[in-house]
CSV table of N, CA, C and O in Angstrom, one decimal:
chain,number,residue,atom,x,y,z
V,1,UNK,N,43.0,-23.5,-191.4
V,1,UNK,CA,43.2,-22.3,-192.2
V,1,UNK,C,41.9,-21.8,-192.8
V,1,UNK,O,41.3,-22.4,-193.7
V,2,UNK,N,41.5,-20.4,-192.3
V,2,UNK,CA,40.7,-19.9,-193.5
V,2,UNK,C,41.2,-19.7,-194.5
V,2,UNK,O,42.4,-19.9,-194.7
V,3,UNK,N,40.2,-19.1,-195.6
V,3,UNK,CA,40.5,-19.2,-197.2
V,3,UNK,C,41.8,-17.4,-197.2
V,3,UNK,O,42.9,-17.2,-197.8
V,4,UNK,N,41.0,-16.6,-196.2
V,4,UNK,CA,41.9,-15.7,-196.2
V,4,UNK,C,43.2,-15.7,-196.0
V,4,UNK,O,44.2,-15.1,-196.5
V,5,UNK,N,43.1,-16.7,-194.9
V,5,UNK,CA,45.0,-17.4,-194.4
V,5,UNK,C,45.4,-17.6,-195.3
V,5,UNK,O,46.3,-16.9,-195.7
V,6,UNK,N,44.9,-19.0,-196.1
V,6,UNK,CA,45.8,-18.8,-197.2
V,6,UNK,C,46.1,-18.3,-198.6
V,6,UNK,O,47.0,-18.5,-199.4
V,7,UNK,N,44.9,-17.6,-198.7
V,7,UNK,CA,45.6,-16.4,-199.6
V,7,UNK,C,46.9,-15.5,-199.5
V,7,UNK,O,47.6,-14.8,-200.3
V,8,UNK,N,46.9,-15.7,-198.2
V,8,UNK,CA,47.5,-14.4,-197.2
V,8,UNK,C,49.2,-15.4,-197.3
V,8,UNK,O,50.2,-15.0,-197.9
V,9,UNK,N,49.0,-16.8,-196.7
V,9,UNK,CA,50.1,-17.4,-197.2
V,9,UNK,C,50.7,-17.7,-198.7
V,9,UNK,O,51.9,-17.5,-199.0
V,10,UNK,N,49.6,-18.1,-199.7
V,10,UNK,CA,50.1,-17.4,-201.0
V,10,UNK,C,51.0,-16.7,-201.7
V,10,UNK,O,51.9,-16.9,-202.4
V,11,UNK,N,50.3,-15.5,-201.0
V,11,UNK,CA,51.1,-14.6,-201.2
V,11,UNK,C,52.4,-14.1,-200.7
V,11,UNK,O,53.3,-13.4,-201.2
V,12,UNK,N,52.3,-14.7,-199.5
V,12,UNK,CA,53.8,-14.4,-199.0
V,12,UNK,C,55.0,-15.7,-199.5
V,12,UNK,O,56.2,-15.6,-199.1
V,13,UNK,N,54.8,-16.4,-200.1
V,13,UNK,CA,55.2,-17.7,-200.7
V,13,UNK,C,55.8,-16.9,-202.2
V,13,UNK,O,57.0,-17.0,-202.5
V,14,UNK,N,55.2,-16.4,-202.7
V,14,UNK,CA,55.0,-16.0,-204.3
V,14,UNK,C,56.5,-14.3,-203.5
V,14,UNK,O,57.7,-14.3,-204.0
V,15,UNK,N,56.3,-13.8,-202.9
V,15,UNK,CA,56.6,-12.5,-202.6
V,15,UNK,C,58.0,-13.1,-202.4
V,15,UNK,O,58.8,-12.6,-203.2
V,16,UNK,N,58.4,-14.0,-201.7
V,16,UNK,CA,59.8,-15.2,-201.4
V,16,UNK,C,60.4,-15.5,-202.7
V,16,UNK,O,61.6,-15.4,-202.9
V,17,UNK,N,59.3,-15.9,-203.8
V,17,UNK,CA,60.2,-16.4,-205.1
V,17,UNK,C,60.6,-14.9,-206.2
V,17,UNK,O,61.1,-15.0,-207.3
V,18,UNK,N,60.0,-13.5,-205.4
V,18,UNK,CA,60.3,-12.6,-206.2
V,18,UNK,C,59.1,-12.0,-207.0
V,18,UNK,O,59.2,-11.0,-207.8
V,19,UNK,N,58.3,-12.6,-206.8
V,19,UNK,CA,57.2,-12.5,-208.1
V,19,UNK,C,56.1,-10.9,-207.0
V,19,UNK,O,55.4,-11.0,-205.9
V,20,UNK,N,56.3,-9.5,-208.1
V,20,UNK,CA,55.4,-8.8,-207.5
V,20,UNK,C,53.8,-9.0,-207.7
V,20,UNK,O,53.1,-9.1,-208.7
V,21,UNK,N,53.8,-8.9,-206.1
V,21,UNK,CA,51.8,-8.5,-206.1
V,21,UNK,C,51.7,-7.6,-206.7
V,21,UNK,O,50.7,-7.6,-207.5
V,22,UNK,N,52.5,-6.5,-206.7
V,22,UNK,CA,51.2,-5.2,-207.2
V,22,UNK,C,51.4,-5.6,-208.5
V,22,UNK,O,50.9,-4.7,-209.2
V,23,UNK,N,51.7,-6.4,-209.2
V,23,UNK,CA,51.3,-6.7,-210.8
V,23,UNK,C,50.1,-7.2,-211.2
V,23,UNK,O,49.8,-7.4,-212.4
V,24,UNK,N,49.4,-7.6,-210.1
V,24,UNK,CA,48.8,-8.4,-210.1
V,24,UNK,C,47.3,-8.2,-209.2
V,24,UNK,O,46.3,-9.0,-209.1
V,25,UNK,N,47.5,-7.2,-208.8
V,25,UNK,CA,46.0,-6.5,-208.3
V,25,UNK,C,45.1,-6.6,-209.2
V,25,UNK,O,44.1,-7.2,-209.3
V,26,UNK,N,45.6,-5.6,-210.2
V,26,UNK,CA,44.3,-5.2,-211.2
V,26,UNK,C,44.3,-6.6,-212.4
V,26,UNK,O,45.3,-6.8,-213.1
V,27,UNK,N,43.4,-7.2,-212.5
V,27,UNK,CA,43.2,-8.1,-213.1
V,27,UNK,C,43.0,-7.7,-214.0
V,27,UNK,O,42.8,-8.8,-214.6
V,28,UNK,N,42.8,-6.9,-214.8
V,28,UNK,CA,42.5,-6.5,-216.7
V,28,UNK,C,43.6,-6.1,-217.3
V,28,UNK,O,43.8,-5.9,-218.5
V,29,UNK,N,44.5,-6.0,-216.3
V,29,UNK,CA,46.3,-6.0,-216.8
V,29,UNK,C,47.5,-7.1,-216.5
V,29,UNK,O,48.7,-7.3,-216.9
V,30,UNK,N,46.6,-7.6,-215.7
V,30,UNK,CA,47.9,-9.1,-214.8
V,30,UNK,C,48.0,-9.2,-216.4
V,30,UNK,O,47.2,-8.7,-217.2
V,31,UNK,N,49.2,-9.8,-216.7
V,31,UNK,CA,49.7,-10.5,-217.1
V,31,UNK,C,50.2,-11.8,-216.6
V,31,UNK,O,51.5,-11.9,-216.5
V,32,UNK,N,49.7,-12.4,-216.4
V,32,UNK,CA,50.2,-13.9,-215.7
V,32,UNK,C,50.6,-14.7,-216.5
V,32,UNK,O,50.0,-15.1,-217.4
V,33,UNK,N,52.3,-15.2,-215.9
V,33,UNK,CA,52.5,-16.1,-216.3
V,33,UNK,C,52.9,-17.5,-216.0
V,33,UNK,O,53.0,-17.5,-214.8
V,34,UNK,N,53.0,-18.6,-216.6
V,34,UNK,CA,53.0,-19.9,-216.0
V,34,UNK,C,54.4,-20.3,-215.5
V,34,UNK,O,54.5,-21.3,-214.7
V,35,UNK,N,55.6,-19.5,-216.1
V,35,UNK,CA,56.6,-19.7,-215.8
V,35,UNK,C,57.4,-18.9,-214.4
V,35,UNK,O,56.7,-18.0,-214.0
V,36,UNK,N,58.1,-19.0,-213.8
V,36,UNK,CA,59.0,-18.3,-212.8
V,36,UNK,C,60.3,-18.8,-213.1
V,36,UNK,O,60.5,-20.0,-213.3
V,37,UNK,N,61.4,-17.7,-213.2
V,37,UNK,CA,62.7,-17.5,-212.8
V,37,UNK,C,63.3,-17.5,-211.9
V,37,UNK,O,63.2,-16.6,-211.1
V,38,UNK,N,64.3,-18.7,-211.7
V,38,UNK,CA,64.3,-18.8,-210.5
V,38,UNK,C,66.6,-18.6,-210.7
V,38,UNK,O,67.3,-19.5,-211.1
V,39,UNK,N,66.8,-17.4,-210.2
V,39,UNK,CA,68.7,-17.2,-210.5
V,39,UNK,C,69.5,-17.6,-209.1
V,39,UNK,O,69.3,-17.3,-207.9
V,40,UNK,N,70.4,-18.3,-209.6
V,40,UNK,CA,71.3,-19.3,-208.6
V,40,UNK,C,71.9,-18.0,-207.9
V,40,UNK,O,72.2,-16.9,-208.4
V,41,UNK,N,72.1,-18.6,-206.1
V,41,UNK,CA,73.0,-17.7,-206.0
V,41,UNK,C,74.7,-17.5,-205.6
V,41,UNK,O,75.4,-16.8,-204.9
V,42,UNK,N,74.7,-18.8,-206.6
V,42,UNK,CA,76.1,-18.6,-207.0
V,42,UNK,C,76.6,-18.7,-208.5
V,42,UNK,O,75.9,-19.4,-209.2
V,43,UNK,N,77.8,-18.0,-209.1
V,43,UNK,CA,77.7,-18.5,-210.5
V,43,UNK,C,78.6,-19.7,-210.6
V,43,UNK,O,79.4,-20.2,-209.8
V,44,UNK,N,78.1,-20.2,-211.9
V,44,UNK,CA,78.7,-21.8,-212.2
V,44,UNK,C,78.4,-22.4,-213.2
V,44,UNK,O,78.1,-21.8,-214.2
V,45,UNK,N,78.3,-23.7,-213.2
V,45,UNK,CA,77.7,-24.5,-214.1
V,45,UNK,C,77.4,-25.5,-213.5
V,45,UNK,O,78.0,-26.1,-212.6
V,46,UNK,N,75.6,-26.0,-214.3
V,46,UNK,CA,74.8,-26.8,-213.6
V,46,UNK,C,75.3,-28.6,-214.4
V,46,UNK,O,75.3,-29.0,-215.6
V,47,UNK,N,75.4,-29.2,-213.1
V,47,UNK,CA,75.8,-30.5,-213.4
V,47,UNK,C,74.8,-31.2,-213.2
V,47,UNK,O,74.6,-32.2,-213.8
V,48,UNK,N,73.9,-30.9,-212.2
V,48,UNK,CA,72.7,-32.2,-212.3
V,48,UNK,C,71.3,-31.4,-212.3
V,48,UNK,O,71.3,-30.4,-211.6
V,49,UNK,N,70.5,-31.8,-212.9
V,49,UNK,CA,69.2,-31.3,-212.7
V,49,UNK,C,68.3,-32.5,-211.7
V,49,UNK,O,68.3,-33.7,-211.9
V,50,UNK,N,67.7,-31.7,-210.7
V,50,UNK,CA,66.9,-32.7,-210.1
V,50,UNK,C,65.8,-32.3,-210.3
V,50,UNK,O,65.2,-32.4,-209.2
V,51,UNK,N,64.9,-31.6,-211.2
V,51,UNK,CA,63.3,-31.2,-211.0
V,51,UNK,C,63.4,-31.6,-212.3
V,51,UNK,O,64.5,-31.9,-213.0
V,52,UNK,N,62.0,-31.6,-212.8
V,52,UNK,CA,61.3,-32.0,-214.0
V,52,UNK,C,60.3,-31.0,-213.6
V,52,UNK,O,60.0,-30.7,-212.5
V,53,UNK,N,59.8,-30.3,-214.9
V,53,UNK,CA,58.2,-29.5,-215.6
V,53,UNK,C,57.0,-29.6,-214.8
V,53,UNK,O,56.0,-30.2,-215.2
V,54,UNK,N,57.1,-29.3,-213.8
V,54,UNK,CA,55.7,-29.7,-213.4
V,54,UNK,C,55.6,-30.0,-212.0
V,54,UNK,O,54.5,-29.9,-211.3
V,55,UNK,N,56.8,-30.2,-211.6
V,55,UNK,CA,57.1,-30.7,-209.8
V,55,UNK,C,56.5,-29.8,-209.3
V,55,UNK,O,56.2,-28.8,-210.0
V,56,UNK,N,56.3,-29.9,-208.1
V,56,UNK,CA,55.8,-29.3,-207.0
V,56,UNK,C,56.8,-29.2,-206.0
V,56,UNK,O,56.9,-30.3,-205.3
V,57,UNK,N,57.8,-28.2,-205.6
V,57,UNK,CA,58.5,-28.0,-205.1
V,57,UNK,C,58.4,-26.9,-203.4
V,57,UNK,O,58.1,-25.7,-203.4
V,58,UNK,N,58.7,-27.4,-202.4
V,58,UNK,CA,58.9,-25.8,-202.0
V,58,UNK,C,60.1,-25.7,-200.9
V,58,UNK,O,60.6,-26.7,-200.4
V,59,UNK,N,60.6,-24.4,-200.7
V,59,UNK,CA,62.0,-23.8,-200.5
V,59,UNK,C,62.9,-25.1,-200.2
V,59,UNK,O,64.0,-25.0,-200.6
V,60,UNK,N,62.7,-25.8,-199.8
V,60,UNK,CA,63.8,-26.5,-199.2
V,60,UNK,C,64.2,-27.7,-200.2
V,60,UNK,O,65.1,-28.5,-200.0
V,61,UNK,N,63.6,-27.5,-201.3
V,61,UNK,CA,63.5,-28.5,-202.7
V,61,UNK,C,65.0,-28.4,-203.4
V,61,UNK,O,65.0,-27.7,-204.4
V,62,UNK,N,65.9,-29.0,-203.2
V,62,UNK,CA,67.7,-28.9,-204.3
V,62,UNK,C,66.9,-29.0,-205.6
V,62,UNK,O,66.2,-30.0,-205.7
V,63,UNK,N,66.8,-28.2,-206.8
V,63,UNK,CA,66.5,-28.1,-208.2
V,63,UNK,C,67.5,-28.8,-208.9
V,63,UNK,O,67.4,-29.8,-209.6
V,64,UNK,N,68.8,-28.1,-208.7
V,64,UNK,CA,70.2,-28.4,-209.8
V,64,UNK,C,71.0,-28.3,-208.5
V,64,UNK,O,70.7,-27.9,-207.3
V,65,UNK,N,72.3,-29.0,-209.1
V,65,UNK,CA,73.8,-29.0,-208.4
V,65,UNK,C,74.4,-28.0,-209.4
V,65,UNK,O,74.5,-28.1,-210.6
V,66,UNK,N,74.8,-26.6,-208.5
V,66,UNK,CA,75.8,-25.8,-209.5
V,66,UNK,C,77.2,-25.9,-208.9
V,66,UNK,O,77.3,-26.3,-207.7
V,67,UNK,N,78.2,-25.7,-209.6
V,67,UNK,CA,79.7,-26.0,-209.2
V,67,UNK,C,79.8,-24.7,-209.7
V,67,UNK,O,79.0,-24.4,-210.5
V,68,UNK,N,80.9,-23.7,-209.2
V,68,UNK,CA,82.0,-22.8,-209.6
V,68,UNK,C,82.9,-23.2,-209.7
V,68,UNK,O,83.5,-23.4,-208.6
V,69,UNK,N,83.6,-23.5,-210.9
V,69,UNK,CA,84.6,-24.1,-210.9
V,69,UNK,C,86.0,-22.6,-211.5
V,69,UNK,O,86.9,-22.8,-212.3
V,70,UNK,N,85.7,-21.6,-210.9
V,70,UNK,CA,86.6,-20.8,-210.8
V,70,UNK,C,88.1,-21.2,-210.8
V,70,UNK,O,89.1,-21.4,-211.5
V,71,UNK,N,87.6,-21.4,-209.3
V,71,UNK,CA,88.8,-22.7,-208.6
V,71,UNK,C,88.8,-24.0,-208.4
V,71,UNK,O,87.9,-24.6,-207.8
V,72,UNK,N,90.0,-24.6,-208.9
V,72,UNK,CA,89.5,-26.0,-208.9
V,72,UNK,C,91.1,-26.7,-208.4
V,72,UNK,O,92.1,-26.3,-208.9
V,73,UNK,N,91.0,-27.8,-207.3
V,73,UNK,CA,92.1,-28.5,-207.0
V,73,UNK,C,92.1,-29.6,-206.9
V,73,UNK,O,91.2,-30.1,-206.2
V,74,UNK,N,92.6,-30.3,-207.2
V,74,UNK,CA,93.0,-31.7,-207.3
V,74,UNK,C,94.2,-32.1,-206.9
V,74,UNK,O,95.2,-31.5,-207.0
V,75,UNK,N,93.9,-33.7,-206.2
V,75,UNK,CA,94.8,-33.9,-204.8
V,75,UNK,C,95.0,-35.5,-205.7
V,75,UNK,O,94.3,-36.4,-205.3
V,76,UNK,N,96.1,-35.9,-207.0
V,76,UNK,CA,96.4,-36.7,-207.3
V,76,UNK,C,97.6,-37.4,-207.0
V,76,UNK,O,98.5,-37.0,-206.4
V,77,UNK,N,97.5,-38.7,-207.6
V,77,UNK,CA,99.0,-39.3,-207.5
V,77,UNK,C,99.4,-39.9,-208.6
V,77,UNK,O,98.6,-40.8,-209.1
V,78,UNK,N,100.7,-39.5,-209.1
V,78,UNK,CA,101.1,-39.4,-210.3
V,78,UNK,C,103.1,-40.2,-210.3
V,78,UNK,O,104.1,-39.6,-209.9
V,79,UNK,N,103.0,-41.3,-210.7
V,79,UNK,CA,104.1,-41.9,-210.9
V,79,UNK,C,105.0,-41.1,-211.4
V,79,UNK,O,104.7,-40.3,-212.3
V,80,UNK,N,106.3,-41.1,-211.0
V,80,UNK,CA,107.1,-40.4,-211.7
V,80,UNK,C,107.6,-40.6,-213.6
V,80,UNK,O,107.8,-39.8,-214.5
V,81,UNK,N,107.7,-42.3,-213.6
V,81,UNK,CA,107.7,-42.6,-215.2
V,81,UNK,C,107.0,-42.0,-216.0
V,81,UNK,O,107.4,-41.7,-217.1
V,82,UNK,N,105.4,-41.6,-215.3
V,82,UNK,CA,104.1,-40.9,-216.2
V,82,UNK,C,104.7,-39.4,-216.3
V,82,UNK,O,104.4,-38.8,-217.3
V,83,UNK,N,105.2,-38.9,-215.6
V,83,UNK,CA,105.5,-37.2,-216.4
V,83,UNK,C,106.2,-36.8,-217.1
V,83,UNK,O,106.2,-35.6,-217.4
């Protein structure tokens, strides 16, 4: 890899998680920040977190387990005395 490649990869990495270049040309205005947002693309609720502050993750990395529990079924067995 030249240094250009991976700039060039970089950037196309950064462009994937959403994050615009052109904010980011003129350096006397970047505003850079350390954080990224990253929105599930389903809705739910998150039951497990698998990352920690700091990881180094890429695309293929599971962060959280989200559930929609919109719908939900359950397949029990229930004595008749108990109802």
């Amino acid at each position: 890899f030249s240094s250009l490649n991976m700039v060039e990869s970089i950037g196309e990495k950064l462009k994937l998680l959403g994050v615009d270049l052109n904010d980011y040309n003129d350096r006397a205005k970047a505003n850079v920040k350390n954080t990224i947002t990253i929105v599930s693309p389903i809705s739910g609720s998150v039951f497990k977190i698998k990352s920690t502050i700091g990881m180094f993750v890429d695309p293929t990395t599971e962060l959280v387990e989200v559930y929609n529990l919109d719908k939900l079924y359950a397949d029990i067995d229930i004595y008749e005395k108990d109802i």
